[in-house]
PDB file of C-alpha atoms and ligand atoms in Angstrom:
ATOM      1  CA  MET A 240     -15.478  18.688   2.831  1.00  0.00           C
ATOM      2  CA  GLN A 241     -13.010  19.664   0.249  1.00  0.00           C
ATOM      3  CA  LEU A 242     -14.465  17.992  -2.906  1.00  0.00           C
ATOM      4  CA  VAL A 243     -18.315  17.357  -2.949  1.00  0.00           C
ATOM      5  CA  VAL A 244     -19.952  15.517  -5.874  1.00  0.00           C
ATOM      6  CA  GLU A 245     -23.758  15.109  -5.930  1.00  0.00           C
ATOM      7  CA  ASN A 246     -26.096  13.315  -8.411  1.00  0.00           C
ATOM      8  CA  LEU A 247     -23.245  13.148 -11.037  1.00  0.00           C
ATOM      9  CA  THR A 248     -24.986  11.940 -14.166  1.00  0.00           C
ATOM     10  CA  VAL A 249     -23.115  11.471 -17.498  1.00  0.00           C
ATOM     11  CA  ALA A 250     -24.555  10.021 -20.606  1.00  0.00           C
ATOM     12  CA  TYR A 251     -22.573   9.393 -23.939  1.00  0.00           C
ATOM     13  CA  ASP A 252     -24.822   9.443 -26.757  1.00  0.00           C
ATOM     14  CA  ASN A 253     -27.592   6.916 -25.357  1.00  0.00           C
ATOM     15  CA  ILE A 254     -25.016   5.268 -23.022  1.00  0.00           C
ATOM     16  CA  MET A 255     -25.812   6.159 -19.437  1.00  0.00           C
ATOM     17  CA  ALA A 256     -22.178   5.883 -17.901  1.00  0.00           C
ATOM     18  CA  LEU A 257     -23.002   7.525 -14.483  1.00  0.00           C
ATOM     19  CA  HIS A 258     -26.465   7.169 -12.730  1.00  0.00           C
ATOM     20  CA  GLY A 259     -26.510  10.203 -10.452  1.00  0.00           C
ATOM     21  CA  ILE A 260     -23.626   9.278  -8.125  1.00  0.00           C
ATOM     22  CA  SER A 261     -22.465  11.077  -4.884  1.00  0.00           C
ATOM     23  CA  PHE A 262     -19.581  10.945  -2.959  1.00  0.00           C
ATOM     24  CA  SER A 263     -17.092  13.391  -1.246  1.00  0.00           C
ATOM     25  CA  VAL A 264     -13.492  13.922  -0.256  1.00  0.00           C
ATOM     26  CA  ASP A 265     -12.267  15.572   2.791  1.00  0.00           C
ATOM     27  CA  LYS A 266      -9.141  17.846   2.714  1.00  0.00           C
ATOM     28  CA  GLY A 267      -6.141  15.736   3.444  1.00  0.00           C
ATOM     29  CA  GLU A 268      -7.685  12.544   2.845  1.00  0.00           C
ATOM     30  CA  ILE A 269      -6.867   9.681   0.275  1.00  0.00           C
ATOM     31  CA  VAL A 270      -9.993   8.374  -1.104  1.00  0.00           C
ATOM     32  CA  THR A 271     -10.391   5.617  -3.820  1.00  0.00           C
ATOM     33  CA  ILE A 272     -13.183   4.727  -6.199  1.00  0.00           C
ATOM     34  CA  ILE A 273     -12.689   1.130  -7.175  1.00  0.00           C
ATOM     35  CA  GLY A 274     -14.481  -0.688  -9.903  1.00  0.00           C
ATOM     36  CA  ALA A 275     -14.272  -3.146 -12.794  1.00  0.00           C
ATOM     37  CA  ASN A 276     -13.382  -2.135 -16.349  1.00  0.00           C
ATOM     38  CA  GLY A 277     -16.286   0.046 -17.633  1.00  0.00           C
ATOM     39  CA  ALA A 278     -17.831   1.141 -14.410  1.00  0.00           C
ATOM     40  CA  GLY A 279     -17.646   4.619 -14.874  1.00  0.00           C
ATOM     41  CA  LYS A 280     -14.207   5.601 -13.077  1.00  0.00           C
ATOM     42  CA  SER A 281     -12.406   7.500 -15.894  1.00  0.00           C
ATOM     43  CA  THR A 282     -15.786   9.299 -16.716  1.00  0.00           C
ATOM     44  CA  THR A 283     -15.903  10.420 -12.921  1.00  0.00           C
ATOM     45  CA  LEU A 284     -12.487  11.894 -13.091  1.00  0.00           C
ATOM     46  CA  ARG A 285     -13.240  13.601 -16.568  1.00  0.00           C
ATOM     47  CA  ALA A 286     -16.210  15.298 -15.236  1.00  0.00           C
ATOM     48  CA  ILE A 287     -14.503  16.655 -12.261  1.00  0.00           C
ATOM     49  CA  SER A 288     -11.609  17.979 -14.190  1.00  0.00           C
ATOM     50  CA  ARG A 289     -14.235  19.272 -16.810  1.00  0.00           C
ATOM     51  CA  MET A 290     -13.282  17.340 -19.754  1.00  0.00           C
ATOM     52  CA  ILE A 291     -17.028  16.389 -19.887  1.00  0.00           C
ATOM     53  CA  PRO A 292     -18.886  19.416 -20.427  1.00  0.00           C
ATOM     54  CA  SER A 293     -22.356  18.323 -20.003  1.00  0.00           C
ATOM     55  CA  VAL A 294     -23.242  16.625 -16.547  1.00  0.00           C
ATOM     56  CA  HIS A 295     -27.018  17.042 -16.242  1.00  0.00           C
ATOM     57  CA  GLY A 296     -28.405  18.191 -12.808  1.00  0.00           C
ATOM     58  CA  SER A 297     -25.133  17.386 -11.153  1.00  0.00           C
ATOM     59  CA  VAL A 298     -23.321  19.315  -8.286  1.00  0.00           C
ATOM     60  CA  ILE A 299     -19.494  19.336  -8.131  1.00  0.00           C
ATOM     61  CA  LYS A 300     -18.034  21.739  -5.686  1.00  0.00           C
ATOM     62  CA  PHE A 301     -14.372  22.166  -4.386  1.00  0.00           C
ATOM     63  CA  ASN A 302     -13.881  24.134  -1.276  1.00  0.00           C
ATOM     64  CA  GLY A 303     -17.428  25.360  -1.638  1.00  0.00           C
ATOM     65  CA  GLU A 304     -17.147  26.770  -5.210  1.00  0.00           C
ATOM     66  CA  ASN A 305     -19.213  25.483  -8.012  1.00  0.00           C
ATOM     67  CA  ILE A 306     -16.607  23.783 -10.438  1.00  0.00           C
ATOM     68  CA  LEU A 307     -19.075  23.476 -13.218  1.00  0.00           C
ATOM     69  CA  LYS A 308     -18.467  27.203 -14.164  1.00  0.00           C
ATOM     70  CA  TYR A 309     -14.838  26.552 -14.903  1.00  0.00           C
ATOM     71  CA  SER A 310     -13.085  25.256 -17.924  1.00  0.00           C
ATOM     72  CA  THR A 311     -10.457  22.459 -17.849  1.00  0.00           C
ATOM     73  CA  ASP A 312      -7.289  24.890 -17.650  1.00  0.00           C
ATOM     74  CA  LYS A 313      -8.896  27.039 -14.893  1.00  0.00           C
ATOM     75  CA  VAL A 314      -9.841  23.944 -12.868  1.00  0.00           C
ATOM     76  CA  VAL A 315      -6.028  23.417 -12.735  1.00  0.00           C
ATOM     77  CA  SER A 316      -4.748  26.869 -12.604  1.00  0.00           C
ATOM     78  CA  LYS A 317      -7.371  28.518 -10.218  1.00  0.00           C
ATOM     79  CA  LEU A 318      -8.622  25.641  -8.265  1.00  0.00           C
ATOM     80  CA  GLY A 319      -5.557  23.523  -7.946  1.00  0.00           C
ATOM     81  CA  ILE A 320      -7.003  20.307  -9.125  1.00  0.00           C
ATOM     82  CA  SER A 321      -4.628  18.220 -11.138  1.00  0.00           C
ATOM     83  CA  HIS A 322      -5.693  15.131 -13.299  1.00  0.00           C
ATOM     84  CA  VAL A 323      -3.438  12.440 -14.111  1.00  0.00           C
ATOM     85  CA  PRO A 324      -5.303  10.745 -16.966  1.00  0.00           C
ATOM     86  CA  GLU A 325      -5.025   7.025 -17.919  1.00  0.00           C
ATOM     87  CA  GLY A 326      -2.458   6.708 -20.556  1.00  0.00           C
ATOM     88  CA  ARG A 327      -0.128   8.972 -19.073  1.00  0.00           C
ATOM     89  CA  MET A 328      -0.080  11.849 -21.539  1.00  0.00           C
ATOM     90  CA  ILE A 329       3.455  13.062 -21.490  1.00  0.00           C
ATOM     91  CA  PHE A 330       5.363  14.325 -24.365  1.00  0.00           C
ATOM     92  CA  GLY A 331       7.666  11.455 -25.652  1.00  0.00           C
ATOM     93  CA  ASN A 332       9.943  14.116 -27.513  1.00  0.00           C
ATOM     94  CA  LEU A 333      10.660  16.147 -24.807  1.00  0.00           C
ATOM     95  CA  THR A 334      13.132  15.408 -22.112  1.00  0.00           C
ATOM     96  CA  VAL A 335      11.979  14.573 -18.561  1.00  0.00           C
ATOM     97  CA  THR A 336      12.950  18.174 -17.252  1.00  0.00           C
ATOM     98  CA  GLU A 337      11.050  19.785 -19.968  1.00  0.00           C
ATOM     99  CA  ASN A 338       7.900  17.850 -19.267  1.00  0.00           C
ATOM    100  CA  LEU A 339       7.923  19.029 -15.672  1.00  0.00           C
ATOM    101  CA  THR A 340       8.706  22.634 -16.812  1.00  0.00           C
ATOM    102  CA  LEU A 341       5.945  22.483 -19.287  1.00  0.00           C
ATOM    103  CA  ALA A 342       3.578  21.467 -16.585  1.00  0.00           C
ATOM    104  CA  CYS A 343       3.957  24.881 -14.932  1.00  0.00           C
ATOM    105  CA  PHE A 344       3.285  26.979 -17.974  1.00  0.00           C
ATOM    106  CA  ALA A 345       0.513  28.906 -16.017  1.00  0.00           C
ATOM    107  CA  ARG A 346       2.482  29.748 -12.966  1.00  0.00           C
ATOM    108  CA  LYS A 347       4.246  32.851 -12.124  1.00  0.00           C
ATOM    109  CA  ASP A 348       6.062  31.731  -8.717  1.00  0.00           C
ATOM    110  CA  ARG A 349       9.562  30.970 -10.332  1.00  0.00           C
ATOM    111  CA  ASP A 350      11.499  30.132  -7.059  1.00  0.00           C
ATOM    112  CA  GLN A 351       8.695  27.734  -5.790  1.00  0.00           C
ATOM    113  CA  MET A 352       8.731  26.131  -9.110  1.00  0.00           C
ATOM    114  CA  VAL A 353      12.531  25.305  -9.103  1.00  0.00           C
ATOM    115  CA  LYS A 354      11.873  24.005  -5.430  1.00  0.00           C
ATOM    116  CA  ASP A 355       9.076  21.879  -6.583  1.00  0.00           C
ATOM    117  CA  LYS A 356      11.066  20.565  -9.443  1.00  0.00           C
ATOM    118  CA  LYS A 357      13.934  19.501  -7.008  1.00  0.00           C
ATOM    119  CA  TRP A 358      11.347  17.960  -4.695  1.00  0.00           C
ATOM    120  CA  VAL A 359       9.841  15.850  -7.717  1.00  0.00           C
ATOM    121  CA  PHE A 360      13.294  14.617  -8.411  1.00  0.00           C
ATOM    122  CA  ASP A 361      14.111  13.885  -4.756  1.00  0.00           C
ATOM    123  CA  LEU A 362      10.646  11.737  -4.592  1.00  0.00           C
ATOM    124  CA  PHE A 363      11.343  10.012  -7.846  1.00  0.00           C
ATOM    125  CA  SER A 364      15.109   9.067  -7.803  1.00  0.00           C
ATOM    126  CA  ARG A 365      14.606   7.119 -10.995  1.00  0.00           C
ATOM    127  CA  LEU A 366      13.544  10.483 -13.009  1.00  0.00           C
ATOM    128  CA  ASP A 367      16.350  12.315 -11.430  1.00  0.00           C
ATOM    129  CA  GLU A 368      18.779   9.811 -12.904  1.00  0.00           C
ATOM    130  CA  ARG A 369      17.170  10.325 -16.285  1.00  0.00           C
ATOM    131  CA  LYS A 370      16.574  14.088 -16.263  1.00  0.00           C
ATOM    132  CA  ASN A 371      17.823  14.808 -19.584  1.00  0.00           C
ATOM    133  CA  GLN A 372      16.396  11.565 -21.504  1.00  0.00           C
ATOM    134  CA  LEU A 373      13.574  11.883 -23.794  1.00  0.00           C
ATOM    135  CA  ALA A 374      10.523  10.718 -21.885  1.00  0.00           C
ATOM    136  CA  GLY A 375       9.387   8.504 -24.590  1.00  0.00           C
ATOM    137  CA  THR A 376      12.259   6.244 -23.958  1.00  0.00           C
ATOM    138  CA  LEU A 377      11.485   5.932 -20.297  1.00  0.00           C
ATOM    139  CA  SER A 378       9.811   2.532 -19.072  1.00  0.00           C
ATOM    140  CA  GLY A 379       6.117   2.739 -18.367  1.00  0.00           C
ATOM    141  CA  GLY A 380       6.494   2.918 -14.875  1.00  0.00           C
ATOM    142  CA  GLU A 381       8.901   5.758 -15.068  1.00  0.00           C
ATOM    143  CA  GLN A 382       6.335   7.557 -17.507  1.00  0.00           C
ATOM    144  CA  GLN A 383       3.733   7.022 -14.875  1.00  0.00           C
ATOM    145  CA  MET A 384       6.073   8.648 -12.164  1.00  0.00           C
ATOM    146  CA  LEU A 385       6.690  11.558 -14.701  1.00  0.00           C
ATOM    147  CA  ALA A 386       2.863  11.899 -15.287  1.00  0.00           C
ATOM    148  CA  VAL A 387       2.557  12.188 -11.324  1.00  0.00           C
ATOM    149  CA  GLY A 388       5.472  14.906 -11.244  1.00  0.00           C
ATOM    150  CA  ARG A 389       3.784  16.983 -13.864  1.00  0.00           C
ATOM    151  CA  ALA A 390       0.455  16.838 -11.822  1.00  0.00           C
ATOM    152  CA  TYR A 391       2.301  17.847  -8.745  1.00  0.00           C
ATOM    153  CA  MET A 392       3.950  20.795 -10.453  1.00  0.00           C
ATOM    154  CA  SER A 393       0.933  21.807 -12.252  1.00  0.00           C
ATOM    155  CA  GLY A 394      -1.539  22.150  -9.295  1.00  0.00           C
ATOM    156  CA  ARG A 395      -1.696  20.226  -6.178  1.00  0.00           C
ATOM    157  CA  LYS A 396      -4.427  21.198  -3.788  1.00  0.00           C
ATOM    158  CA  ILE A 397      -5.971  17.852  -4.885  1.00  0.00           C
ATOM    159  CA  MET A 398      -4.803  15.359  -7.453  1.00  0.00           C
ATOM    160  CA  ILE A 399      -7.125  12.967  -9.123  1.00  0.00           C
ATOM    161  CA  LEU A 400      -5.384   9.696 -10.550  1.00  0.00           C
ATOM    162  CA  ASP A 401      -6.744   7.202 -13.280  1.00  0.00           C
ATOM    163  CA  GLU A 402      -5.428   3.936 -12.376  1.00  0.00           C
ATOM    164  CA  PRO A 403      -1.911   4.904 -11.139  1.00  0.00           C
ATOM    165  CA  SER A 404      -1.009   1.124 -10.782  1.00  0.00           C
ATOM    166  CA  MET A 405      -1.743   0.558 -14.319  1.00  0.00           C
ATOM    167  CA  GLY A 406       0.836  -1.470 -16.331  1.00  0.00           C
ATOM    168  CA  LEU A 407       3.370  -1.343 -13.504  1.00  0.00           C
ATOM    169  CA  ALA A 408       5.430  -4.240 -12.052  1.00  0.00           C
ATOM    170  CA  PRO A 409       4.614  -4.820  -8.589  1.00  0.00           C
ATOM    171  CA  LEU A 410       7.646  -3.415  -6.820  1.00  0.00           C
ATOM    172  CA  LEU A 411       7.016  -0.102  -8.935  1.00  0.00           C
ATOM    173  CA  MET A 412       3.486   0.058  -8.135  1.00  0.00           C
ATOM    174  CA  LEU A 413       4.260  -0.235  -4.390  1.00  0.00           C
ATOM    175  CA  ASP A 414       6.937   2.724  -4.976  1.00  0.00           C
ATOM    176  CA  MET A 415       4.351   4.631  -6.883  1.00  0.00           C
ATOM    177  CA  PHE A 416       1.626   4.553  -3.826  1.00  0.00           C
ATOM    178  CA  GLU A 417       4.578   5.270  -1.293  1.00  0.00           C
ATOM    179  CA  ALA A 418       5.071   8.382  -3.370  1.00  0.00           C
ATOM    180  CA  LEU A 419       1.540   9.308  -3.619  1.00  0.00           C
ATOM    181  CA  LYS A 420       1.384   8.753   0.232  1.00  0.00           C
ATOM    182  CA  GLU A 421       4.404  11.324   0.629  1.00  0.00           C
ATOM    183  CA  ILE A 422       2.490  13.732  -1.834  1.00  0.00           C
ATOM    184  CA  ASN A 423      -0.449  13.450   0.420  1.00  0.00           C
ATOM    185  CA  ARG A 424       1.491  13.947   3.674  1.00  0.00           C
ATOM    186  CA  LEU A 425       2.914  17.186   2.511  1.00  0.00           C
ATOM    187  CA  GLY A 426      -0.749  18.459   2.179  1.00  0.00           C
ATOM    188  CA  THR A 427      -2.236  17.344  -1.296  1.00  0.00           C
ATOM    189  CA  THR A 428      -5.638  15.652  -1.133  1.00  0.00           C
ATOM    190  CA  ILE A 429      -5.830  12.540  -3.227  1.00  0.00           C
ATOM    191  CA  LEU A 430      -8.600  10.947  -5.084  1.00  0.00           C
ATOM    192  CA  LEU A 431      -7.771   7.797  -7.150  1.00  0.00           C
ATOM    193  CA  VAL A 432      -9.708   5.249  -9.131  1.00  0.00           C
ATOM    194  CA  GLU A 433      -8.438   1.764  -9.524  1.00  0.00           C
ATOM    195  CA  GLN A 434      -9.202  -1.533 -10.764  1.00  0.00           C
ATOM    196  CA  ASN A 435      -6.529  -2.880  -8.442  1.00  0.00           C
ATOM    197  CA  ALA A 436      -8.869  -2.721  -5.444  1.00  0.00           C
ATOM    198  CA  ARG A 437      -6.658  -4.478  -2.879  1.00  0.00           C
ATOM    199  CA  LEU A 438      -3.685  -2.003  -3.435  1.00  0.00           C
ATOM    200  CA  ALA A 439      -6.121   1.006  -3.541  1.00  0.00           C
ATOM    201  CA  LEU A 440      -7.771   0.016  -0.397  1.00  0.00           C
ATOM    202  CA  LYS A 441      -4.453  -0.706   1.379  1.00  0.00           C
ATOM    203  CA  PHE A 442      -3.425   3.199   0.877  1.00  0.00           C
ATOM    204  CA  ALA A 443      -6.639   4.918   0.982  1.00  0.00           C
ATOM    205  CA  GLN A 444      -8.611   5.786   4.012  1.00  0.00           C
ATOM    206  CA  ARG A 445     -11.972   5.717   2.581  1.00  0.00           C
ATOM    207  CA  GLY A 446     -13.332   3.951  -0.291  1.00  0.00           C
ATOM    208  CA  TYR A 447     -16.388   3.839  -2.689  1.00  0.00           C
ATOM    209  CA  VAL A 448     -17.183   0.732  -4.944  1.00  0.00           C
ATOM    210  CA  LEU A 449     -18.649   1.901  -8.438  1.00  0.00           C
ATOM    211  CA  GLU A 450     -20.489  -0.846 -10.493  1.00  0.00           C
ATOM    212  CA  ASN A 451     -22.439   0.045 -13.910  1.00  0.00           C
ATOM    213  CA  GLY A 452     -22.319   3.725 -12.929  1.00  0.00           C
ATOM    214  CA  ASN A 453     -23.668   3.387  -9.484  1.00  0.00           C
ATOM    215  CA  ILE A 454     -21.802   3.412  -6.210  1.00  0.00           C
ATOM    216  CA  VAL A 455     -22.934   0.165  -4.534  1.00  0.00           C
ATOM    217  CA  LEU A 456     -20.872   0.233  -1.420  1.00  0.00           C
ATOM    218  CA  GLU A 457     -18.832   2.895   0.462  1.00  0.00           C
ATOM    219  CA  GLY A 458     -16.863   3.005   3.793  1.00  0.00           C
ATOM    220  CA  LYS A 459     -13.607   2.966   5.555  1.00  0.00           C
ATOM    221  CA  ALA A 460     -11.045   1.376   3.245  1.00  0.00           C
ATOM    222  CA  SER A 461     -10.051  -1.182   5.839  1.00  0.00           C
ATOM    223  CA  ASP A 462     -13.620  -2.180   6.224  1.00  0.00           C
ATOM    224  CA  LEU A 463     -14.113  -2.681   2.328  1.00  0.00           C
ATOM    225  CA  LEU A 464     -10.868  -4.696   2.353  1.00  0.00           C
ATOM    226  CA  ILE A 465     -12.298  -8.549   2.952  1.00  0.00           C
ATOM    227  CA  ASP A 466      -8.962  -9.925   3.585  1.00  0.00           C
ATOM    228  CA  PRO A 467      -6.859  -7.297   5.112  1.00  0.00           C
TER     229      PRO A 467
HETATM  230  P1  ADP B 210     -13.991   2.841 -16.320  1.00  0.00           P
HETATM  231  O1  ADP B 210     -12.983   3.960 -16.368  1.00  0.00           O
HETATM  232  O2  ADP B 210     -14.391   2.327 -15.000  1.00  0.00           O
HETATM  233  O3  ADP B 210     -13.281   1.622 -17.226  1.00  0.00           O
HETATM  234  P2  ADP B 210     -15.502   4.455 -17.993  1.00  0.00           P
HETATM  235  O4  ADP B 210     -15.754   5.717 -17.360  1.00  0.00           O
HETATM  236  O5  ADP B 210     -14.183   4.608 -19.163  1.00  0.00           O
HETATM  237  O6  ADP B 210     -15.206   3.186 -17.100  1.00  0.00           O
HETATM  238  O7  ADP B 210     -16.726   4.300 -19.077  1.00  0.00           O
HETATM  239  C1  ADP B 210     -17.886   3.926 -18.501  1.00  0.00           C
HETATM  240  C2  ADP B 210     -18.875   3.467 -19.612  1.00  0.00           C
HETATM  241  O8  ADP B 210     -18.928   4.402 -20.471  1.00  0.00           O
HETATM  242  C3  ADP B 210     -18.560   2.382 -20.416  1.00  0.00           C
HETATM  243  O9  ADP B 210     -19.606   1.821 -20.907  1.00  0.00           O
HETATM  244  C4  ADP B 210     -17.719   2.893 -21.556  1.00  0.00           C
HETATM  245  O10 ADP B 210     -17.982   2.159 -22.749  1.00  0.00           O
HETATM  246  C5  ADP B 210     -18.670   4.315 -21.953  1.00  0.00           C
HETATM  247  N1  ADP B 210     -17.717   5.296 -22.499  1.00  0.00           N
HETATM  248  C6  ADP B 210     -16.650   5.725 -21.974  1.00  0.00           C
HETATM  249  N2  ADP B 210     -16.150   6.843 -22.585  1.00  0.00           N
HETATM  250  C7  ADP B 210     -17.052   6.985 -23.733  1.00  0.00           C
HETATM  251  C8  ADP B 210     -17.269   7.706 -25.108  1.00  0.00           C
HETATM  252  N3  ADP B 210     -16.220   8.681 -25.119  1.00  0.00           N
HETATM  253  N4  ADP B 210     -18.322   7.335 -25.771  1.00  0.00           N
HETATM  254  C9  ADP B 210     -19.266   6.618 -25.376  1.00  0.00           C
HETATM  255  N5  ADP B 210     -19.052   5.787 -24.451  1.00  0.00           N
HETATM  256  C10 ADP B 210     -18.116   6.030 -23.586  1.00  0.00           C
HETATM  257  P1  ADP B 211      -9.547   6.493 -21.320  1.00  0.00           P
HETATM  258  O1  ADP B 211     -10.340   5.789 -20.191  1.00  0.00           O
HETATM  259  O2  ADP B 211      -8.341   7.278 -21.166  1.00  0.00           O
HETATM  260  O3  ADP B 211     -10.660   7.266 -22.174  1.00  0.00           O
HETATM  261  P2  ADP B 211     -10.207   4.356 -23.199  1.00  0.00           P
HETATM  262  O4  ADP B 211      -9.479   3.383 -23.844  1.00  0.00           O
HETATM  263  O5  ADP B 211     -11.302   3.974 -22.237  1.00  0.00           O
HETATM  264  O6  ADP B 211      -9.225   5.328 -22.369  1.00  0.00           O
HETATM  265  O7  ADP B 211     -10.891   5.188 -24.259  1.00  0.00           O
HETATM  266  C1  ADP B 211     -10.127   5.804 -25.231  1.00  0.00           C
HETATM  267  C2  ADP B 211     -10.999   6.975 -26.131  1.00  0.00           C
HETATM  268  O8  ADP B 211     -12.122   6.344 -26.598  1.00  0.00           O
HETATM  269  C3  ADP B 211     -11.555   7.926 -25.114  1.00  0.00           C
HETATM  270  O9  ADP B 211     -11.614   9.219 -25.689  1.00  0.00           O
HETATM  271  C4  ADP B 211     -12.838   7.453 -24.673  1.00  0.00           C
HETATM  272  O10 ADP B 211     -13.720   8.537 -24.389  1.00  0.00           O
HETATM  273  C5  ADP B 211     -13.229   6.792 -25.733  1.00  0.00           C
HETATM  274  N1  ADP B 211     -14.164   5.768 -25.423  1.00  0.00           N
HETATM  275  C6  ADP B 211     -14.261   4.892 -24.497  1.00  0.00           C
HETATM  276  N2  ADP B 211     -15.160   3.863 -24.570  1.00  0.00           N
HETATM  277  C7  ADP B 211     -15.926   4.324 -25.582  1.00  0.00           C
HETATM  278  C8  ADP B 211     -17.049   3.726 -26.292  1.00  0.00           C
HETATM  279  N3  ADP B 211     -17.797   2.894 -25.593  1.00  0.00           N
HETATM  280  N4  ADP B 211     -17.647   4.417 -27.315  1.00  0.00           N
HETATM  281  C9  ADP B 211     -16.941   5.423 -28.015  1.00  0.00           C
HETATM  282  N5  ADP B 211     -15.900   5.933 -27.278  1.00  0.00           N
HETATM  283  C10 ADP B 211     -15.461   5.446 -26.163  1.00  0.00           C
END
C-alpha cells in the first residue's frame, strides 16, 4: 500500500467532519472517494496534504512514512504528494507558462522541469495554444487543466484531486479524466474525490462511498456502479 489512512478523525470546533475513516491506495491505482456535498471529501484531502494540522489519533502513512510529521510544503517537495484543491487555486494575473513554472519553485532538476512542462502542453493542447495568456482569462475548464498541470509539475508520486469534474462541460469532463488516466499510466497514483459518482467510478479501479463523515461502502469501482 502506498497511502494508508487509518482512523482519520477531524472536528471543526464542535462539528465532527470525519468519524475515524480508514482507506488505502495502492501504488499505481486510481481510487475515488465519492459522496454528497458535506460528506467530508475535501476535509479528507486537506488532512492528507497537512492543511488540517490536528487529526486526533489518526494514522496517515505514505510509502511507510508517517506524513503527520511533515508540513504542507514538505509533503509536496519531499514525499511527492500534490493536491489539486477545489476552486483551482491558480494565479489569475500570471500567464499559463508562469503558473506552471511557479509550481516548481522547490525543484532543482531544471532539465527535467523543461521536459515536464513540454509534456503538460502535449497533454493539454488547449493550454499549449494559450501559453502566454493570463490564467485569469481562461475558461473554467482550462483553469482546471492548468491546476492539474501545476500539480503534475510540483510533485507526482501521488496526486490528490478535489472534484476535478466540477463546473466542466460534459466533453471537457471526459477530456479531463482521460488526461488523468494518462498521468496515471505514466506512473502517478491518483486519489480523487467526486460528487459525480458515475464519472469517477468509470475511471477509477476502486471506490469508497463517504456519508456524513463515515465510509459506508467500498469495493471495486465496477461493483459500486449500479448501472454500468
Ligand atoms: P465535502 O468536501 O464532501 O463537501 P467537507 O469536507 O467540505 O465536505 O465538509 C465536511 C463537513 O465539515 C461539513 O459539514 C462542512 O460544513 C464542515 N466543514 C468543512 N470545512 C469547515 C470549516 N473550515 N469549519 C467548520 N466546518 C467545516
Ligand atoms: P473548500 O471545499 O475548498 O474548502 P468551501 O466552499 O467548502 O470550499 O469552503 C470555503 C471555506 O470555508 C474553506 O476555508 C472551508 O474550510 C470553510 N468552510 C466550509 N464549510 C464551513 C462551515 N460549515 N463552517 C465554517 N467554515 C466552513
